[in-house]
Amino acid sequence: MSFDASRFSFHPWHDYLGVVMQQGRVQLDADWNEWVAQLGRRLQAGTLDTVGRAVVPRTTPEGVDILAVGSALTIGVGRMYVDGLLAENHGKPPLAWNVNLAELTGSAPTPFLDQPYLHFNETNQPAPAKNFNAPALTGGPHLAYLDVWQRELTHLQAPELVEKAVGVDTTGRLQTVWQVKLLRDIGNADCFTPDGDVPGWSALIRPSSARLSSATGEVTGEPNPCLAPPASGYKGLENQLYRVEIHRGSIHRGGLQATATFKWSRDNATVATRVLEIHGRNRLVVESLGRDDVLGFHAGEWVEILDDWHELHGLPGRLHRIRPGDGVDAATRSIILETVLPDGLFPVDGQGRTDATRHTRVRRWDQAGIVRRADGSVYHDLNAASVSDGIPVPAPGVKLALENGILVDFSLIADGEFKAGDHWVFAARTSDGSIEELDHAPPRGIHHHYARLAIVTLPDAETDCRIFWPPQVSGESCDCTVCVHAEAHNAGTATIQQAIDAVRARGGGTICLDVGTYLLRAPLNMQNVRSLRMRGQGWRTVLQPTVAGGAIDIVRGIGVTIENLSIAGIVEGRTTTAMIDIAHSADLKLAHLTIAAAAATGATSAAIGLSGVILSAGVHDCILAAEQAVVATPGKLNYLLTANLGLSDNVLLCGERGISLDGACLHYSQLRIADNLVLGCTQAGVIANGAALPTASVTIEG
């Protein structure tokens, strides 16, 4: 539903801190609503900046934990923060006392089919409930994810908002809604597969691309009896808050927008009432017919019938026209529709009473009759039927007239889509004939926020995708300048790259990596580092590129040591790509590394690549598995000049070459290749071509 507000004035670019009351002034709802919006954004932004995009606090480690047992899913009790919004599963009975928050909370997890904000039932939502246990869903893997958004709540959904002492609603509420859903059959994707590589995920999480522009202008042929004197601008006699809302969404294909529809209201769609009974599928007995003759229901008007099931499933209600003539009966408090509702869509009991838990309601929309373009030509005729799917959204650049000189036009960005529930509001004022002009404005709502929870393979297997905050810290000292943990790195809150940047800024230091898998969405940039040492905890500290490229780039580094960790990834392209790529560096040490580099079709993988000037470098006690273990000039530079290069005591598992120092190579002082075990090479174990300067030694032994 929507709020009976005068306007919404909050804009983050104003950077306002608060709202200050002045003495003797009129109090306006917009001022205090703006203060709530300021506070809400401050809390959301602060939480997002502190903990990251999607985390579960360690104080509630079971928060939205997904477990699969016998093809049934459960959702753990606790909290999760998604884009700074708090989503909390309060659980199921038995209730227990939470000492920390001094409140009762559930102690049992929530069944997937019994979520508080995602209702499944045999009457109106049979497909998910039945198909969930069907053979098609006994396999997998399926992605369980969290959908979080904010819902506008009035007394029509929450009757307790009405204070019985005064008998009227005085305020509304913003409610954070969370829903656990399934994205089926995601193939080989895992928790940290890039969004674009998870089938259907990018399209699901993509925000609305809808945009709206509003303006005023003269409309040829627009009826205007009893309006203000002719002038450019808003011509209504009342201050209004207009609402334009997408009724039926659609996917944008080839520039066509005609499959999406919209509706509009001059009162922010707040003329609404609760439906108590439905008789004959077209007579609605309602709680009220309106406050007065203006803010009420009238014969011939368009109304939308909906309930919580429609709203929480992201579906529009039913648009019907009230029967002309006798469609409103004050004696029986009834609204009579011109056409009957579909059978069973809004369940009633034997006496016609609606289900009170679903909060069936009806709200008025103000589109009517002929819809015209800005030039006065007929665009759409709402009188052609008594049931509507809304006004078709016009092609970009086509302006439609609402009323009283107000024009709107729609557009899309990035070949996206209109989504049901996208809405915009703008105020119109009689004092100067102005409206709040929108210029390709994004929707005011509804904005969904998503987080991956688990990979589920039914009947009883799941992989936890949640990220915890704060990162686990063990021990009293790690003897490091910076300690990095996999959970914080993968969450984007404390990454390896941030640690490298910090050590580079201070002129040197040691980075310690805890046990875990560190996902790299781009190679670590070690350009111009000095006295940097990065060490892991052995083979269980894993750097894993999530794109087909390398893991570490070292350029003009001095005094760099990388040791005690593993690297595993895939490369692609037409050139040789190395997991560790080194150029123009001195005093370099790589030790106790395990590197596994696979190659896509047409590519050549390398564990370590050397190019440019390499002075006093050593690769020792490593296990290197790639098509080429150590390779010169892998693509960045086309020459290699070495002085005191040592490659010793390594195990090289290679598809083509073990050590490949060919091409434009020049060696000075010592080049020592010693005591390596080289296996599986189809071309050569060691290639050392090029030239050596006088007094230099090239040694291949052991």
XYZ file of C-alpha atoms in Angstrom:
702
model
C 0.000 0.000 0.000
C 0.996 3.662 0.037
C 1.053 6.479 2.545
C -1.253 9.487 2.720
C 1.609 11.972 2.523
C 1.869 15.502 1.161
C 5.216 14.845 -0.584
C 8.541 13.045 -0.147
C 11.389 15.537 0.027
C 14.445 13.458 0.957
C 17.380 13.524 -1.464
C 20.758 12.040 -0.453
C 22.707 14.611 -2.467
C 21.581 17.356 -0.077
C 23.742 15.783 2.680
C 21.328 16.942 5.365
C 22.068 15.715 8.885
C 18.693 16.225 10.528
C 15.462 18.229 10.760
C 15.220 21.148 13.180
C 11.825 22.302 14.462
C 11.244 26.078 14.606
C 8.924 27.646 17.120
C 5.474 28.805 16.133
C 5.533 27.097 12.759
C 3.086 24.760 11.069
C 4.118 21.109 11.373
C 4.277 19.168 8.098
C 4.394 15.426 7.587
C 7.046 15.794 4.865
C 9.619 17.286 7.260
C 9.507 14.417 9.731
C 9.287 11.822 7.011
C 12.465 13.308 5.579
C 14.151 12.988 8.972
C 13.213 9.298 9.093
C 14.644 8.872 5.590
C 17.868 10.653 6.600
C 18.269 8.425 9.632
C 17.451 5.280 7.660
C 20.039 6.036 4.996
C 22.654 6.861 7.622
C 22.084 3.504 9.316
C 22.053 1.601 6.048
C 25.159 3.278 4.619
C 27.053 2.966 7.903
C 26.251 -0.723 8.187
C 27.161 -1.374 4.555
C 30.479 0.461 4.895
C 31.361 -1.356 8.107
C 30.438 -4.986 7.504
C 30.165 -5.247 3.712
C 27.411 -6.147 1.313
C 25.978 -9.341 2.804
C 27.078 -10.837 6.136
C 25.743 -12.852 9.045
C 26.838 -11.558 12.480
C 28.669 -14.095 14.635
C 26.264 -13.271 17.457
C 23.594 -15.209 15.491
C 25.631 -17.868 13.644
C 22.503 -19.774 12.596
C 20.999 -16.698 10.911
C 19.203 -17.794 7.691
C 21.267 -20.988 7.648
C 19.774 -23.310 5.037
C 19.575 -27.008 5.898
C 18.166 -29.738 3.654
C 16.754 -32.842 5.309
C 14.682 -35.311 3.327
C 13.850 -32.792 0.534
C 12.612 -30.259 3.111
C 14.445 -27.000 3.734
C 14.665 -25.071 6.982
C 15.829 -21.503 7.636
C 17.959 -20.840 10.712
C 17.007 -18.341 13.420
C 19.002 -15.127 13.449
C 20.001 -12.067 11.486
C 21.667 -11.148 8.223
C 22.624 -7.731 6.861
C 22.110 -7.270 3.115
C 23.234 -3.953 1.621
C 22.951 -2.514 5.136
C 19.344 -3.687 5.662
C 18.625 -5.935 8.629
C 16.742 -9.134 7.765
C 15.815 -11.152 10.845
C 14.256 -14.578 11.111
C 12.608 -14.672 14.538
C 12.076 -18.420 14.286
C 9.297 -20.703 15.454
C 8.147 -21.877 18.917
C 9.100 -22.838 21.533
C 9.976 -19.284 22.499
C 13.088 -18.518 24.516
C 14.220 -15.415 26.379
C 16.989 -13.457 24.670
C 18.966 -11.960 27.542
C 20.998 -9.597 25.351
C 18.017 -7.939 23.658
C 15.560 -8.563 26.512
C 12.925 -10.087 24.273
C 11.360 -13.391 23.320
C 12.605 -15.173 20.227
C 11.889 -18.472 18.543
C 14.232 -21.371 19.186
C 13.236 -23.559 16.208
C 14.141 -22.900 12.562
C 11.511 -21.744 10.088
C 10.351 -24.284 7.470
C 10.844 -23.084 3.904
C 7.128 -23.516 3.195
C 6.101 -21.557 6.304
C 7.956 -18.265 5.865
C 6.349 -15.169 7.414
C 6.611 -13.104 4.207
C 6.330 -15.755 1.499
C 3.071 -17.639 1.778
C 2.523 -21.024 0.180
C -0.905 -22.624 0.193
C -2.959 -25.072 -1.805
C -5.566 -22.508 -2.866
C -3.541 -19.776 -4.512
C 0.064 -20.928 -4.588
C -0.021 -24.635 -5.293
C 2.801 -24.835 -7.808
C 5.828 -23.999 -5.595
C 4.550 -26.089 -2.707
C 3.806 -29.132 -4.837
C 6.738 -28.879 -7.196
C 9.191 -28.345 -4.369
C 9.051 -32.059 -3.539
C 8.484 -33.205 -7.109
C 11.137 -35.278 -8.910
C 12.321 -32.213 -10.818
C 13.569 -30.737 -7.542
C 15.066 -33.785 -5.903
C 18.336 -33.146 -7.652
C 20.250 -29.948 -8.075
C 22.218 -28.020 -7.484
C 19.806 -25.179 -6.692
C 20.801 -21.776 -5.319
C 18.989 -20.729 -2.148
C 19.056 -16.946 -1.886
C 17.670 -14.148 0.258
C 15.487 -11.376 -1.188
C 15.182 -8.313 1.084
C 13.054 -5.221 0.447
C 11.073 -2.555 2.253
C 7.286 -2.544 2.262
C 4.923 0.349 2.948
C 2.435 -0.753 5.601
C -0.828 0.945 6.565
C -3.732 0.049 8.841
C -5.242 -1.967 5.993
C -2.478 -4.571 6.418
C -1.864 -3.914 10.118
C -5.160 -3.070 11.865
C -3.356 -2.621 15.184
C -2.002 0.700 13.877
C -5.387 2.238 14.631
C -5.498 3.538 18.218
C -8.924 2.565 19.517
C -9.067 5.664 21.690
C -9.173 7.910 18.603
C -10.566 5.452 16.069
C -8.460 6.584 13.079
C -5.100 5.667 11.660
C -2.444 8.273 12.429
C 0.762 6.773 11.003
C 2.110 4.085 8.689
C 5.100 1.794 8.965
C 8.046 0.758 6.825
C 8.547 -2.998 7.119
C 11.652 -4.942 6.092
C 10.518 -8.027 4.199
C 12.781 -11.054 3.713
C 12.111 -14.086 1.577
C 14.199 -17.206 0.989
C 13.769 -18.433 -2.594
C 15.323 -20.992 -4.926
C 17.037 -20.479 -8.270
C 16.786 -23.913 -9.820
C 19.409 -25.964 -11.642
C 22.492 -23.751 -11.616
C 24.809 -26.361 -13.107
C 28.428 -26.227 -11.938
C 28.129 -22.819 -10.285
C 29.228 -22.485 -6.663
C 28.870 -19.921 -3.909
C 31.399 -17.511 -5.410
C 30.897 -18.052 -9.124
C 30.715 -14.605 -10.793
C 27.154 -13.368 -11.211
C 27.206 -13.625 -14.980
C 28.251 -17.288 -14.873
C 25.339 -18.465 -12.681
C 22.423 -19.362 -14.996
C 19.611 -16.858 -14.478
C 21.237 -15.010 -11.556
C 22.209 -11.772 -13.325
C 18.708 -11.327 -14.736
C 17.160 -12.049 -11.337
C 19.191 -9.521 -9.335
C 19.299 -6.787 -11.983
C 17.560 -3.663 -10.649
C 14.717 -2.074 -12.528
C 15.761 -0.213 -15.648
C 12.555 1.824 -15.777
C 12.763 5.613 -15.948
C 10.036 8.275 -15.857
C 9.976 11.915 -16.857
C 7.201 14.300 -15.859
C 6.381 17.767 -17.156
C 3.470 20.081 -17.857
C 2.101 21.305 -21.143
C -0.966 22.078 -23.216
C -2.871 19.053 -24.510
C -5.047 19.637 -27.547
C -8.604 18.557 -26.904
C -8.112 18.022 -23.176
C -11.365 18.785 -21.338
C -10.868 21.466 -18.734
C -14.128 22.734 -17.234
C -13.817 24.827 -14.062
C -10.027 24.786 -14.159
C -7.673 27.618 -13.390
C -7.197 30.209 -16.152
C -5.352 28.845 -19.194
C -1.626 28.851 -18.627
C 1.282 26.516 -19.011
C 1.643 24.425 -15.897
C -0.445 22.421 -13.496
C -4.118 23.377 -13.837
C -5.709 21.455 -10.989
C -7.601 23.155 -8.165
C -6.138 20.953 -5.388
C -2.648 20.200 -4.166
C -1.959 16.565 -5.049
C 0.685 13.855 -4.758
C 0.581 11.932 -8.030
C 1.645 8.310 -8.198
C 2.526 6.487 -11.425
C 3.001 2.741 -10.975
C 3.863 -0.122 -13.286
C 0.981 -2.590 -13.145
C 2.217 -5.390 -15.366
C 5.960 -5.685 -15.901
C 7.673 -6.838 -19.069
C 11.067 -7.603 -20.514
C 12.443 -5.001 -22.892
C 13.178 -6.570 -26.262
C 14.442 -4.703 -29.296
C 13.198 -1.321 -28.129
C 9.607 -2.494 -27.595
C 7.851 -1.472 -24.394
C 4.225 -2.168 -25.273
C 3.860 -5.273 -23.114
C 4.293 -3.314 -19.853
C 1.323 -1.404 -18.415
C 0.843 1.316 -15.823
C -1.795 3.004 -13.670
C -1.887 6.352 -11.893
C -3.463 8.150 -8.963
C -3.689 11.779 -7.932
C -3.760 10.825 -4.229
C -0.776 8.444 -4.086
C -3.304 5.579 -4.306
C -4.384 6.163 -0.706
C -8.134 6.011 -1.342
C -8.427 2.424 -0.159
C -10.411 0.240 2.184
C -10.522 -3.279 3.579
C -12.766 -5.860 1.872
C -14.818 -7.706 4.479
C -16.993 -9.909 2.259
C -17.275 -10.909 -1.393
C -20.654 -12.052 -2.736
C -21.335 -13.304 -6.221
C -17.661 -12.586 -7.028
C -18.523 -8.976 -7.874
C -20.109 -7.384 -4.774
C -17.492 -6.251 -2.296
C -18.671 -5.380 1.196
C -16.066 -2.946 2.451
C -15.110 -1.318 5.698
C -15.587 2.210 4.376
C -16.660 3.946 1.187
C -14.311 6.834 1.829
C -13.783 9.850 4.045
C -15.927 12.144 1.932
C -17.291 12.541 -1.554
C -13.845 13.423 -2.951
C -11.753 10.803 -1.137
C -14.148 7.954 -1.728
C -15.357 5.428 -4.293
C -17.756 6.275 -7.113
C -19.564 4.427 -9.848
C -17.541 4.055 -13.059
C -14.126 4.384 -11.354
C -11.274 1.921 -11.695
C -10.223 -0.014 -8.591
C -7.597 -2.629 -7.857
C -8.434 -5.637 -5.692
C -5.414 -7.252 -4.041
C -4.208 -8.888 -0.844
C -0.969 -9.799 0.939
C -0.520 -12.867 -1.252
C -0.389 -10.717 -4.391
C 1.875 -8.095 -2.842
C 4.397 -10.470 -1.277
C 4.658 -12.539 -4.449
C 5.334 -9.381 -6.494
C 2.089 -9.667 -8.438
C -0.322 -6.857 -9.342
C -3.923 -6.986 -8.194
C -6.994 -7.130 -10.407
C -8.068 -3.901 -12.122
C -11.873 -3.736 -12.423
C -14.308 -0.916 -13.122
C -17.049 -0.163 -10.609
C -20.402 -0.688 -12.253
C -21.722 2.613 -13.660
C -24.904 3.985 -12.155
C -25.507 1.832 -9.081
C -21.992 0.474 -8.482
C -21.681 2.033 -5.014
C -24.340 1.166 -2.425
C -23.994 3.250 0.733
C -26.771 1.349 2.541
C -24.878 -1.963 2.446
C -21.387 -0.419 2.191
C -20.853 -2.292 -1.067
C -18.813 -1.774 -4.208
C -20.267 -3.641 -7.173
C -17.859 -4.536 -9.974
C -18.968 -4.510 -13.572
C -17.291 -7.897 -14.151
C -16.897 -10.778 -11.699
C -13.562 -11.731 -10.141
C -11.892 -15.047 -11.064
C -13.203 -17.921 -9.004
C -11.129 -18.632 -5.879
C -8.587 -15.850 -6.374
C -9.659 -14.167 -3.124
C -10.799 -17.002 -0.806
C -13.988 -16.578 1.237
C -15.820 -18.808 3.682
C -19.402 -20.070 3.396
C -20.798 -16.651 4.390
C -18.636 -14.774 1.885
C -16.199 -13.456 4.518
C -12.654 -12.887 3.316
C -9.620 -14.398 5.015
C -8.619 -11.793 7.609
C -4.969 -12.941 7.579
C -4.630 -12.056 3.896
C -5.900 -8.479 4.333
C -7.942 -8.307 1.142
C -8.343 -4.680 0.130
C -9.429 -2.404 -2.690
C -7.832 0.872 -3.779
C -8.848 3.491 -6.286
C -6.872 4.526 -9.364
C -7.755 7.652 -11.317
C -7.131 6.729 -14.968
C -10.393 6.771 -16.885
C -11.880 7.067 -20.348
C -9.686 8.162 -23.237
C -5.916 8.357 -22.691
C -4.356 10.940 -25.000
C -0.915 11.725 -26.269
C 0.509 15.205 -25.759
C -0.684 16.215 -29.224
C -4.264 15.324 -28.281
C -4.491 12.137 -30.358
C -6.127 9.070 -28.839
C -3.628 6.585 -27.415
C -5.785 4.149 -25.438
C -9.469 3.707 -24.614
C -10.136 2.451 -21.088
C -13.876 2.397 -21.820
C -13.406 -0.493 -24.213
C -13.609 -3.078 -21.409
C -14.710 -3.390 -17.805
C -11.554 -5.270 -16.796
C -8.144 -3.745 -17.481
C -4.525 -4.758 -17.410
C -3.514 -1.106 -17.149
C -2.501 1.491 -19.711
C 0.159 0.178 -22.137
C 3.527 1.838 -21.557
C 4.275 3.876 -24.705
C 7.447 3.783 -26.750
C 10.322 6.023 -25.558
C 9.727 9.691 -26.295
C 5.921 9.430 -26.482
C 4.365 11.746 -23.905
C 0.992 10.852 -22.433
C -1.393 13.235 -20.697
C -2.619 12.278 -17.236
C -4.828 15.261 -16.358
C -4.648 18.987 -15.645
C -1.723 19.582 -17.995
C 0.523 16.831 -16.546
C 2.563 14.846 -19.075
C 4.642 11.712 -18.498
C 6.885 9.588 -20.680
C 8.732 6.325 -19.984
C 12.103 4.942 -20.980
C 14.448 2.086 -20.181
C 18.201 1.839 -19.750
C 20.564 -0.995 -20.617
C 17.955 -3.020 -22.468
C 16.282 -3.836 -19.153
C 12.713 -4.307 -18.040
C 9.787 -2.720 -16.273
C 8.953 -4.522 -13.053
C 5.520 -4.752 -11.462
C 5.412 -2.333 -8.531
C 7.921 0.178 -9.931
C 6.471 3.533 -8.937
C 7.191 7.239 -8.945
C 5.589 10.083 -6.986
C 5.618 13.810 -7.649
C 3.794 16.691 -5.987
C 1.580 19.188 -7.827
C 0.879 22.604 -6.299
C -1.804 25.129 -7.121
C -0.009 28.201 -5.736
C 2.289 28.464 -8.747
C 0.947 25.758 -11.064
C 4.090 23.675 -10.669
C 4.838 20.002 -10.332
C 7.982 18.193 -9.209
C 9.524 17.526 -12.588
C 11.255 14.168 -12.928
C 13.973 13.759 -15.539
C 14.502 10.091 -16.425
C 14.101 9.341 -12.752
C 14.579 5.795 -11.435
C 11.654 4.328 -9.479
C 11.140 5.356 -5.878
C 10.622 1.655 -5.210
C 10.419 -1.293 -4.908
C 14.156 -1.949 -4.496
C 15.167 -5.563 -3.901
C 18.472 -6.640 -2.338
C 19.847 -10.149 -2.794
C 22.348 -12.463 -1.106
C 23.377 -16.036 -1.798
C 22.718 -18.400 1.102
C 23.500 -21.963 0.037
C 23.903 -24.407 -2.808
C 21.284 -27.110 -2.223
C 21.245 -30.572 -3.733
C 18.139 -32.406 -2.632
C 17.233 -34.441 -0.715
C 19.789 -33.646 1.992
C 22.957 -31.889 0.843
C 23.834 -28.209 1.098
C 26.898 -25.958 0.891
C 26.869 -22.842 3.051
C 27.486 -19.620 1.074
C 27.040 -17.201 3.975
C 29.829 -14.850 5.025
C 30.285 -14.081 8.710
C 31.221 -10.846 10.433
C 33.562 -10.047 12.040
C 36.234 -12.299 10.502
C 37.459 -14.990 12.852
C 40.675 -13.944 14.620
C 42.722 -16.592 16.417
C 45.867 -16.318 18.507
C 47.311 -13.324 20.269
C 49.787 -12.259 17.590
C 50.443 -13.200 13.991
C 53.734 -11.259 13.815
C 52.475 -9.499 10.702
C 51.890 -5.991 9.505
C 48.479 -7.016 8.169
C 46.483 -10.212 8.712
C 43.902 -11.173 6.081
C 41.160 -13.766 6.521
C 39.310 -15.481 3.706
C 35.834 -14.491 4.942
C 36.665 -10.790 5.065
C 38.516 -10.908 1.742
C 35.647 -12.637 -0.070
C 33.170 -10.208 1.487
C 35.206 -7.285 0.144
C 35.683 -5.726 3.590
C 39.384 -6.538 4.197
C 40.993 -7.861 1.020
C 44.495 -8.980 0.093
C 44.733 -6.083 -2.359
C 43.899 -3.631 0.417
C 46.649 -5.196 2.517
C 49.134 -4.889 -0.369
C 48.193 -1.244 -0.845
C 48.654 -0.575 2.874
C 52.089 -2.232 2.988
C 53.151 -0.450 -0.202
C 52.113 2.905 1.295
C 54.179 2.367 4.463
C 57.249 1.221 2.530
C 57.206 -2.465 3.426
C 55.807 -5.123 5.715
C 54.507 -8.652 6.065
C 51.066 -9.862 4.988
C 49.811 -13.036 6.650
C 47.023 -15.038 5.037
C 44.915 -17.349 7.179
C 43.720 -20.781 6.088
C 40.950 -20.556 3.505
C 40.145 -19.991 -0.159
C 40.671 -16.411 -1.347
C 38.692 -15.592 -4.487
C 40.479 -13.179 -6.827
C 38.282 -11.271 -9.256
C 41.421 -9.634 -10.692
C 45.170 -10.357 -10.332
C 46.786 -8.940 -7.189
C 48.636 -5.761 -8.180
C 52.143 -5.641 -6.680
C 53.465 -2.849 -8.843
C 56.315 -0.834 -7.277
C 56.231 -2.693 -3.958
C 59.251 -2.661 -1.653
C 60.199 -5.078 1.122
C 56.920 -6.965 0.914
C 56.526 -10.472 2.274
C 53.303 -12.425 1.806
C 52.957 -15.794 3.451
C 50.164 -18.265 3.981
C 49.643 -21.248 6.235
C 50.699 -23.849 3.677
C 48.723 -25.625 0.985
C 45.355 -24.844 2.651
C 45.826 -21.130 1.998
C 44.516 -20.995 -1.577
C 44.407 -18.086 -4.010
C 41.761 -18.853 -6.626
C 41.224 -16.511 -9.582
C 37.534 -16.428 -10.489
C 38.259 -15.091 -13.958
C 40.390 -16.805 -16.577
C 43.658 -15.015 -15.832
C 46.596 -14.831 -13.468
C 46.747 -14.445 -9.700
C 49.671 -12.078 -8.962
C 51.377 -9.364 -11.055
C 54.753 -8.120 -9.778
C 56.233 -5.179 -11.700
C 59.309 -3.216 -10.533
C 59.250 -4.969 -7.177
C 62.241 -5.003 -4.845
C 62.595 -7.364 -1.903
C 59.432 -9.370 -2.566
C 58.864 -12.777 -0.950
C 55.824 -15.010 -1.522
C 55.733 -18.287 0.368
C 53.675 -21.061 1.955
C 50.468 -20.900 -0.089
C 48.667 -22.432 -3.060
C 47.346 -20.970 -6.298
C 44.800 -22.708 -8.521
C 43.181 -21.243 -11.621
C 42.348 -21.425 -15.332
C 43.779 -19.240 -18.090
C 42.422 -18.440 -21.534
C 43.459 -16.415 -24.570
C 46.004 -16.807 -27.348
C 49.110 -15.916 -25.318
C 50.855 -17.689 -22.490
C 49.391 -16.590 -19.152
C 51.198 -17.148 -15.846
C 49.666 -17.418 -12.381
C 52.559 -15.302 -11.019
C 53.793 -12.809 -13.623
C 57.049 -10.987 -12.770
C 58.676 -8.135 -14.683
C 61.604 -5.778 -13.892
C 62.156 -6.929 -10.304
C 65.062 -7.560 -7.940
C 65.728 -9.541 -4.759
C 62.753 -11.839 -5.327
C 61.977 -15.114 -3.567
C 59.213 -17.641 -4.285
C 59.275 -20.602 -1.900
C 57.034 -23.447 -0.737
C 54.330 -22.656 -3.269
C 51.871 -25.083 -4.854
C 50.600 -23.739 -8.170
C 48.122 -25.512 -10.448
C 47.317 -23.701 -13.708
C 44.923 -25.190 -16.255
C 44.271 -23.772 -19.717
C 41.136 -23.279 -21.757
C 41.129 -24.360 -25.394
C 43.731 -22.417 -27.375
C 45.537 -21.000 -24.339
C 48.845 -21.926 -22.697
C 49.103 -21.963 -18.931
C 52.224 -21.187 -16.927
C 52.908 -21.246 -13.219
C 55.578 -18.501 -13.139
C 56.436 -16.009 -15.867
C 59.628 -13.924 -16.004
C 60.298 -10.944 -18.284
C 62.313 -7.763 -18.375
C 65.247 -7.384 -15.973
C 65.248 -9.951 -13.152
C 68.088 -9.515 -10.618
C 68.822 -11.940 -7.787
C 65.700 -14.089 -7.873
C 64.991 -17.597 -6.659
C 62.251 -20.180 -7.013
C 62.777 -22.965 -4.463
C 60.876 -25.892 -2.945
C 57.741 -25.381 -5.041
C 55.297 -27.741 -6.766
C 54.350 -26.277 -10.126
C 51.705 -27.928 -12.327
C 51.026 -26.238 -15.676
C 51.624 -26.650 -19.364
C 54.835 -24.682 -18.767
C 56.099 -24.364 -15.183
C 58.591 -21.469 -15.494
C 58.504 -19.505 -18.725
C 60.366 -16.492 -20.068
C 58.581 -13.551 -21.722
C 54.994 -14.850 -21.278
C 53.502 -11.900 -23.086
C 54.141 -8.682 -21.158
C 57.694 -7.985 -22.393
C 59.536 -9.634 -25.259
C 62.939 -10.082 -23.567
C 64.490 -11.475 -20.388
C 67.738 -10.324 -18.745
C 68.739 -12.227 -15.602
C 71.512 -11.966 -13.032
C 71.766 -14.568 -10.249
C 68.612 -16.521 -11.066
C 68.164 -19.799 -9.217
C 65.534 -22.484 -9.896
C 66.129 -25.390 -7.530
C 64.522 -28.186 -5.518
C 61.174 -27.915 -7.297
C 58.715 -30.511 -8.580
C 57.538 -29.556 -12.062
C 54.467 -31.342 -13.487
C 54.131 -30.051 -17.030
C 52.126 -30.767 -20.150
C 54.632 -29.161 -22.543
C 57.790 -27.754 -20.919
C 59.249 -27.704 -17.442
C 61.527 -24.655 -17.615
C 61.343 -22.645 -20.820
C 63.969 -19.897 -21.024
C 64.005 -19.307 -24.756
C 63.556 -16.400 -27.085
C 65.384 -13.130 -26.367
C 67.165 -14.229 -23.152
C 70.465 -12.880 -21.815
C 72.040 -14.179 -18.588
C 74.715 -12.562 -16.413
C 76.518 -13.795 -13.310
C 74.822 -17.127 -12.432
C 71.875 -19.015 -13.859
C 71.479 -22.187 -11.814
C 68.838 -24.842 -12.567
C 69.447 -27.622 -10.051
C 67.890 -30.572 -8.263
C 64.438 -30.280 -9.865
C 62.129 -33.229 -10.557
C 60.561 -32.660 -13.981
C 57.713 -34.952 -15.084
C 55.316 -35.316 -17.997
C 56.734 -32.818 -20.491
C 55.905 -33.574 -24.139
C 58.298 -30.964 -25.628
C 61.230 -30.520 -23.249
C 62.164 -30.709 -19.598
C 64.509 -27.687 -19.681
C 65.073 -25.187 -22.475
C 67.815 -22.574 -21.997
C 68.513 -20.610 -25.174
C 69.702 -17.074 -25.786
C 73.105 -15.850 -24.630
C 75.346 -15.511 -21.579
C 77.642 -12.549 -20.988
C 81.366 -13.119 -20.434
C 82.238 -14.566 -16.988
C 78.601 -15.723 -16.558
C 77.833 -19.335 -15.697
C 74.830 -21.398 -16.772
C 74.468 -24.547 -14.672
C 71.949 -27.357 -15.182
C 72.503 -30.193 -12.740
C 70.892 -32.739 -10.436
